[in-house]
GROMACS .gro file of C-alpha atoms in nm:
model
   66
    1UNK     CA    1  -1.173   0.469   1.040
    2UNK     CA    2  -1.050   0.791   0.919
    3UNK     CA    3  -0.738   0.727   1.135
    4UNK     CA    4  -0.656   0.407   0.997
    5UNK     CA    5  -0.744   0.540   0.652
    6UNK     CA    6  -0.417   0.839   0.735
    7UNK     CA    7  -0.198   0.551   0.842
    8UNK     CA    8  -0.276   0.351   0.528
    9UNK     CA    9  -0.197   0.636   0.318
   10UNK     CA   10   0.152   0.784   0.474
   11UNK     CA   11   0.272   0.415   0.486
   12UNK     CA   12   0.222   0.422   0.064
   13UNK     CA   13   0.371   0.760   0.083
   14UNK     CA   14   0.638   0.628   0.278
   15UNK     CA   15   0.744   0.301   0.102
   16UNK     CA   16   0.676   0.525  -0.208
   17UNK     CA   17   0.959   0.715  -0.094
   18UNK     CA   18   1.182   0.479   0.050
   19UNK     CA   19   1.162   0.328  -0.339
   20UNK     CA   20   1.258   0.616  -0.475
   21UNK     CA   21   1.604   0.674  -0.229
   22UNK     CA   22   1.662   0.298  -0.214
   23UNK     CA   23   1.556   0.123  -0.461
   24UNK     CA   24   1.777  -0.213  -0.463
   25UNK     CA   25   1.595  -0.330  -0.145
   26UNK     CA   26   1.277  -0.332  -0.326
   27UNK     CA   27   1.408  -0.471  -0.620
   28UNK     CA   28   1.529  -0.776  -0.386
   29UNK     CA   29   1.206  -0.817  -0.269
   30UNK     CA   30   1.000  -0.797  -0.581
   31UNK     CA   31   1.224  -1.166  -0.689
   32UNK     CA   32   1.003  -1.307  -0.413
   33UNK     CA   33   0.704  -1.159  -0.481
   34UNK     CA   34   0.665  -1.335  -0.826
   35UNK     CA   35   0.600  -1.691  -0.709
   36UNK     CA   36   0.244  -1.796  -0.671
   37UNK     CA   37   0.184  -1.721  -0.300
   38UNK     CA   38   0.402  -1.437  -0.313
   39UNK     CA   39   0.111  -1.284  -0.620
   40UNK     CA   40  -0.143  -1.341  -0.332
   41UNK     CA   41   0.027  -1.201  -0.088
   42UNK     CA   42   0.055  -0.848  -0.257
   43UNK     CA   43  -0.323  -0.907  -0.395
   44UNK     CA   44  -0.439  -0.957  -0.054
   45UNK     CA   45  -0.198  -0.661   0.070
   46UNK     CA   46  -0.360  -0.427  -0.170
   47UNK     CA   47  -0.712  -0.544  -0.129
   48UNK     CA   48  -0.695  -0.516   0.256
   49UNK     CA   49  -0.530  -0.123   0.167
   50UNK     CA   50  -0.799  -0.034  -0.062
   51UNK     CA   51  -1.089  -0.170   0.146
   52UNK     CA   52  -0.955   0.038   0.383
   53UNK     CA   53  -0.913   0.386   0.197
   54UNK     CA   54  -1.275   0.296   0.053
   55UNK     CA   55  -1.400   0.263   0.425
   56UNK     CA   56  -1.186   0.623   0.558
   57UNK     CA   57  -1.335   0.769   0.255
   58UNK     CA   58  -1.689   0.849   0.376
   59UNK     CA   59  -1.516   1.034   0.658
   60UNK     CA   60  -1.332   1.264   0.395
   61UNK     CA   61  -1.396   1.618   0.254
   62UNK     CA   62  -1.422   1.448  -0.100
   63UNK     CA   63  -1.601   1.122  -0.034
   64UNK     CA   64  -1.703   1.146  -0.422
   65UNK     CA   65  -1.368   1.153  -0.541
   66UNK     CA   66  -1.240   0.886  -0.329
   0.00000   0.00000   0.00000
């Protein structure tokens, strides 16, 4: 799990990134995101992240913090 939990955190860091350098992709994106199933779509997105963190975070030096 603590595997996944590293992948779930360098994609943020990536996309995080990629936001920053390119922004007008995302901004193309986010005119789909704002329709009903596109709302669920991120809410499930950042649920399914989170759950994940939560579950790498037992396996971290800092399990308290996370």
């Amino acid at each position: 799990m603590k595997f996944l939990g590293l992948v779930a955190a360098v994609f943020m860091i990536c996309i995080g990134l990629l936001g920053m350098i390119v922004p007008y992709p995302f901004l193309t994106a986010a005119e789909y995101t704002i329709t009903p199933k596109g709302l669920y779509l991120i809410a499930a997105l950042r649920v399914v992240v989170g759950l994940i963190l939560l579950a790498a975070a037992s396996a971290s030096r800092l399990p308290k913090t996370l």
